[in-house]
Each structure stands twice: as structure tokens, then as C-alpha cells.
Amino acid sequence: DTAVSQTPKYLVTQMGNDKSIKCEQNLGHDTMYWYKQDSKKFLKIMFSYNNKELIINETVPNRFSPKSPDKAHLNLHINSLELGDSAVYFCASSPPSPRSGGAPDTQYFGPGTRLTVL
Amino acid sequence: TQLLEQSPQFLSIQEGENLTVYCNSSSVFSSLQWYRQEPGEGPVLLVTVVTGGEVKKLKRLTFQFGDARKDSSLHITAAQPGDTGLYLCAGADNTDKLIFGTGTRLQVFP
């Protein structure tokens, strides 16, 4: 019954390695997101996809490459990991946004993936 | 760059006390949401406010959107240990992208 799931929950790796985080949602939503939450709990959007197409790319280093094989999945691949990449990464999904002037719909967040780069 | 500053950053209170968390910006947002995040989990939406001056109540929680849609407040009456968590405000810009606030960590002791 999990709405938005992420794997793995914890990821510990060495600097310079390449790793992937997977996200799946079973809510039938069109839009999916990746957020990064730093050690001070500041949550910042990284990417947003709508129906497998990239909508938002928030000046994230190109070592980060999202991939959406279908609208229920949005994976995040990170190349050449750096110490500063250590954070909790959250996937989220939402229904299509209403027309301009309406409130954005609820974003449903996954449980997060804690990435530690040593 | 749009920023949402929350205050206080940390709040520790006894069960039964009242508290208010503030979310302020110099930017106008089309709407504002409040989320609560518990340790080891993702944020969960509490409320969305859209109209300047709007007030919404959710049991013991009262949310207000500022008249100019630049700020918001969350008031909790008679706090309970179950209210403990990280409270995040999030403003929607004109592309519906969410800008999250700096967060307020609330601890309610029995």
C-alpha cells in the first residue's frame, strides 16, 4: 500500500563512486520530483518530471542525472560522488497542477534515502 | 532568489502550552502550504492556504496566510507530545514550484 517508495533507505559509499537511488509511486500521478535535504533540514527541489519529461532542473551539477523510464518511476543516478553530496534525498509525486491561479496539489513524499559519502 | 525564513528555528515546550511558528518572505507567493516531517520520514501536507488573509483550522492547529501573501503563521493550542516534529512552510511560485522554508523543530515534553 506504500504510495511513494524509495530504495535504498540508507546508502554509504566512498567518494568518487557512482550510485543510484530508485523511486516508484503507485498513485497514478503524472509529476514526480527529487528533493535534497541537508544536515540543517533545509529541503530544496532538484528536479521535476511530468509524464517522463524534465520540467524543472534547479542548477544541479550534471553529475546528477534523473531518469524516468515511465511515469511511475523516477530514478536518480549520481556520478563521482563528493562529500558534499551527503544528505537525505526525497522523491515526491503529485497530480497534475491546476490551471494558473489555483493552489498546487499535495506533494506526496517518499521516506527518503540517507546518503553518506565517506 | 525567493527565501522563506521560519522562526523560531527550535522550540521546546511542555504539553498543554500554546505556540506560534512564523514563516516570512519578501516575495509574494500564489499559495502556501505547511508540512510536518517526523524523524526518518518524508514531509506530510497539513494544509494549503491560497487567499490573502485566509485562516484555516485543523483541530488544534490554526493556519493564517498574510494579507499580502508574503507570510504565514501556524498556531498550535494545547500542544501534545504527538505534535513533535519538523514543521516546514512551502510557498508556490508562479510556476507552482515549491520553495521550502528553513524549518522549525518542535519538541513537546509530557
Short mmCIF file of C-alpha atoms in Angstrom, two decimals:
data_model
loop_
_atom_site.label_atom_id
_atom_site.label_comp_id
_atom_site.label_asym_id
_atom_site.label_seq_id
_atom_site.Cartn_x
_atom_site.Cartn_y
_atom_site.Cartn_z
CA ASP A 1 0.00 0.00 0.00
CA THR A 2 3.06 2.27 0.02
CA ALA A 3 2.29 5.35 -2.07
CA VAL A 4 5.82 6.59 -2.80
CA SER A 5 8.69 4.20 -2.15
CA GLN A 6 12.43 4.70 -2.40
CA THR A 7 15.34 2.30 -2.35
CA PRO A 8 17.68 2.06 -0.67
CA LYS A 9 16.79 3.65 2.67
CA TYR A 10 20.44 4.09 3.56
CA LEU A 11 23.44 4.35 1.26
CA VAL A 12 27.03 4.61 2.47
CA THR A 13 29.72 4.88 -0.17
CA GLN A 14 33.18 6.19 -0.91
CA MET A 15 33.97 9.46 -2.62
CA GLY A 16 34.27 9.06 -6.40
CA ASN A 17 31.81 6.18 -6.67
CA ASP A 18 28.67 6.17 -8.82
CA LYS A 19 25.35 5.28 -7.20
CA SER A 20 21.64 5.22 -8.00
CA ILE A 21 18.51 5.78 -5.94
CA LYS A 22 15.20 4.39 -7.18
CA CYS A 23 11.73 5.84 -6.70
CA GLU A 24 8.33 4.42 -7.53
CA GLN A 25 4.83 5.79 -6.95
CA ASN A 26 1.59 3.84 -7.23
CA LEU A 27 -0.71 6.86 -7.02
CA GLY A 28 -1.14 7.29 -10.75
CA HIS A 29 0.40 10.78 -10.58
CA ASP A 30 1.89 12.49 -13.61
CA THR A 31 4.52 14.57 -11.83
CA MET A 32 7.49 13.36 -9.81
CA TYR A 33 10.26 15.24 -8.01
CA TRP A 34 13.63 14.82 -6.37
CA TYR A 35 14.48 16.96 -3.34
CA LYS A 36 17.68 17.22 -1.28
CA GLN A 37 17.50 17.85 2.48
CA ASP A 38 20.77 18.95 4.04
CA SER A 39 22.02 18.49 7.60
CA LYS A 40 20.16 21.65 8.67
CA LYS A 41 16.89 20.14 7.38
CA PHE A 42 16.66 22.61 4.50
CA LEU A 43 14.64 20.99 1.72
CA LYS A 44 15.39 22.08 -1.84
CA ILE A 45 13.98 20.89 -5.12
CA MET A 46 16.42 19.35 -7.58
CA PHE A 47 14.31 18.05 -10.48
CA SER A 48 10.73 17.66 -11.52
CA TYR A 49 9.37 15.40 -14.26
CA ASN A 50 5.93 15.44 -15.80
CA ASN A 51 4.93 12.34 -17.71
CA LYS A 52 8.58 11.32 -18.19
CA GLU A 53 9.64 14.79 -19.38
CA LEU A 54 12.02 17.05 -17.44
CA ILE A 55 10.23 20.20 -16.24
CA ILE A 56 12.48 21.66 -13.54
CA ASN A 57 16.26 21.40 -13.24
CA GLU A 58 17.45 23.56 -10.37
CA THR A 59 21.08 24.22 -11.30
CA VAL A 60 22.08 20.82 -10.03
CA PRO A 61 25.59 19.63 -11.03
CA ASN A 62 25.48 17.45 -14.12
CA ARG A 63 26.87 14.59 -12.03
CA PHE A 64 23.23 14.14 -11.06
CA SER A 65 21.13 12.57 -13.80
CA PRO A 66 17.47 11.74 -13.28
CA LYS A 67 15.88 9.07 -15.43
CA SER A 68 12.19 8.38 -15.81
CA PRO A 69 11.54 5.07 -17.61
CA ASP A 70 7.78 5.54 -17.15
CA LYS A 71 5.58 7.99 -15.27
CA ALA A 72 5.52 5.78 -12.15
CA HIS A 73 9.30 5.76 -11.76
CA LEU A 74 11.93 8.46 -11.35
CA ASN A 75 15.44 7.28 -10.57
CA LEU A 76 18.41 9.41 -9.60
CA HIS A 77 21.90 8.49 -10.71
CA ILE A 78 24.88 10.27 -9.18
CA ASN A 79 28.35 10.08 -10.71
CA SER A 80 31.66 10.78 -8.98
CA LEU A 81 30.15 11.25 -5.55
CA GLU A 82 31.55 14.07 -3.40
CA LEU A 83 31.50 14.63 0.36
CA GLY A 84 29.01 17.49 -0.11
CA ASP A 85 26.51 15.12 -1.68
CA SER A 86 25.85 13.63 1.76
CA ALA A 87 22.20 14.40 2.54
CA VAL A 88 18.76 12.86 2.63
CA TYR A 89 17.19 12.63 -0.82
CA PHE A 90 13.42 12.62 -1.09
CA CYS A 91 11.30 11.58 -4.01
CA ALA A 92 7.78 13.01 -4.26
CA SER A 93 4.85 12.88 -6.63
CA SER A 94 1.75 14.98 -7.25
CA PRO A 95 -1.29 15.03 -9.50
CA PRO A 96 -1.27 17.48 -12.43
CA SER A 97 -1.21 21.12 -11.28
CA PRO A 98 -4.44 23.05 -11.64
CA ARG A 99 -4.71 25.92 -14.07
CA SER A 100 -2.84 29.10 -13.28
CA GLY A 101 -4.19 30.82 -10.18
CA GLY A 102 -5.17 27.63 -8.42
CA ALA A 103 -3.37 26.09 -5.49
CA PRO A 104 -0.72 23.46 -6.22
CA ASP A 105 -1.81 19.97 -5.37
CA THR A 106 -0.46 17.93 -2.49
CA GLN A 107 3.00 16.51 -2.93
CA TYR A 108 3.38 13.02 -1.52
CA PHE A 109 6.88 12.32 -0.27
CA GLY A 110 8.73 9.06 -0.03
CA PRO A 111 10.53 8.03 3.19
CA GLY A 112 13.87 9.39 1.99
CA THR A 113 17.29 7.91 1.23
CA ARG A 114 20.10 8.89 3.57
CA LEU A 115 23.27 9.12 1.50
CA THR A 116 26.60 9.25 3.32
CA VAL A 117 29.73 9.83 1.27
CA LEU A 118 32.97 8.95 3.08
CA THR B 1 16.04 34.25 -5.07
CA GLN B 2 12.88 33.61 -3.07
CA LEU B 3 13.52 32.73 0.55
CA LEU B 4 11.17 31.68 3.33
CA GLU B 5 12.51 32.28 6.82
CA GLN B 6 10.88 30.43 9.67
CA SER B 7 11.03 31.37 13.33
CA PRO B 8 11.77 30.12 15.79
CA GLN B 9 14.25 27.61 14.47
CA PHE B 10 13.86 25.41 17.58
CA LEU B 11 11.06 25.26 20.13
CA SER B 12 10.87 23.08 23.25
CA ILE B 13 7.71 23.33 25.31
CA GLN B 14 5.65 21.44 27.87
CA GLU B 15 2.48 19.60 26.99
CA GLY B 16 -0.53 21.93 27.18
CA GLU B 17 1.29 25.11 26.16
CA ASN B 18 0.36 27.19 23.12
CA LEU B 19 2.84 28.15 20.42
CA THR B 20 3.11 30.05 17.15
CA VAL B 21 5.50 29.41 14.27
CA TYR B 22 6.13 32.13 11.72
CA CYS B 23 7.05 31.90 8.05
CA ASN B 24 8.20 35.14 6.40
CA SER B 25 9.37 36.23 2.99
CA SER B 26 9.88 39.40 0.99
CA SER B 27 8.34 37.61 -2.02
CA VAL B 28 4.69 37.10 -2.86
CA PHE B 29 3.51 33.52 -3.24
CA SER B 30 0.45 32.29 -5.08
CA SER B 31 -0.26 29.89 -2.24
CA LEU B 32 1.40 28.50 0.83
CA GLN B 33 1.50 25.04 2.32
CA TRP B 34 2.50 23.71 5.74
CA TYR B 35 4.08 20.27 6.13
CA ARG B 36 5.11 18.23 9.18
CA GLN B 37 8.04 15.86 9.00
CA GLU B 38 8.80 13.19 11.58
CA PRO B 39 12.24 11.61 12.01
CA GLY B 40 13.06 9.09 9.28
CA GLU B 41 10.04 10.03 7.17
CA GLY B 42 9.12 12.42 4.41
CA PRO B 43 7.10 15.63 4.94
CA VAL B 44 3.32 15.24 5.10
CA LEU B 45 0.99 18.04 4.00
CA LEU B 46 -1.10 19.66 6.75
CA VAL B 47 -2.82 22.50 4.89
CA THR B 48 -2.81 24.74 1.81
CA VAL B 49 -3.83 28.40 2.02
CA VAL B 50 -4.50 30.36 -1.14
CA THR B 51 -6.21 33.68 -0.41
CA GLY B 52 -4.52 36.59 1.38
CA GLY B 53 -5.87 36.78 4.94
CA GLU B 54 -7.21 33.24 4.81
CA VAL B 55 -7.47 31.33 8.08
CA LYS B 56 -7.81 27.55 8.23
CA LYS B 57 -8.26 25.37 11.29
CA LEU B 58 -7.27 21.75 11.63
CA LYS B 59 -8.30 20.59 15.13
CA ARG B 60 -5.84 22.37 17.46
CA LEU B 61 -3.84 23.88 14.58
CA THR B 62 -4.71 27.29 13.11
CA PHE B 63 -3.04 28.48 9.91
CA GLN B 64 -3.12 32.02 8.57
CA PHE B 65 -1.92 33.43 5.26
CA GLY B 66 -0.83 37.06 5.40
CA ASP B 67 -2.92 39.69 3.62
CA ALA B 68 -0.08 40.40 1.19
CA ARG B 69 0.62 36.65 0.68
CA LYS B 70 4.21 37.07 1.84
CA ASP B 71 3.94 35.42 5.23
CA SER B 72 2.08 32.81 7.20
CA SER B 73 1.71 31.56 10.75
CA LEU B 74 0.87 28.27 12.40
CA HIS B 75 -0.63 28.37 15.89
CA ILE B 76 -0.95 25.22 17.99
CA THR B 77 -3.24 25.26 21.01
CA ALA B 78 -2.59 22.94 23.95
CA ALA B 79 0.37 21.19 22.34
CA GLN B 80 0.72 17.45 22.78
CA PRO B 81 3.78 15.17 22.51
CA GLY B 82 2.34 13.87 19.24
CA ASP B 83 2.82 17.34 17.75
CA THR B 84 6.60 16.90 17.98
CA GLY B 85 8.28 17.17 14.59
CA LEU B 86 9.79 19.44 11.97
CA TYR B 87 7.32 21.98 10.60
CA LEU B 88 8.00 23.29 7.11
CA CYS B 89 6.20 26.04 5.26
CA ALA B 90 6.40 25.99 1.46
CA GLY B 91 5.40 28.76 -0.92
CA ALA B 92 4.36 28.12 -4.51
CA ASP B 93 5.90 30.45 -7.06
CA ASN B 94 4.25 31.37 -10.35
CA THR B 95 5.36 28.06 -11.88
CA ASP B 96 3.87 26.10 -8.93
CA LYS B 97 7.37 25.11 -7.84
CA LEU B 98 7.53 24.79 -4.06
CA ILE B 99 10.07 26.88 -2.16
CA PHE B 100 10.50 25.38 1.29
CA GLY B 101 11.13 27.37 4.45
CA THR B 102 14.07 26.93 6.79
CA GLY B 103 12.05 24.74 9.16
CA THR B 104 11.02 24.82 12.83
CA ARG B 105 11.86 21.87 15.06
CA LEU B 106 9.21 21.45 17.76
CA GLN B 107 9.66 19.25 20.81
CA VAL B 108 6.72 18.83 23.18
CA PHE B 109 7.54 17.22 26.51
CA PRO B 110 4.92 15.30 28.51
#
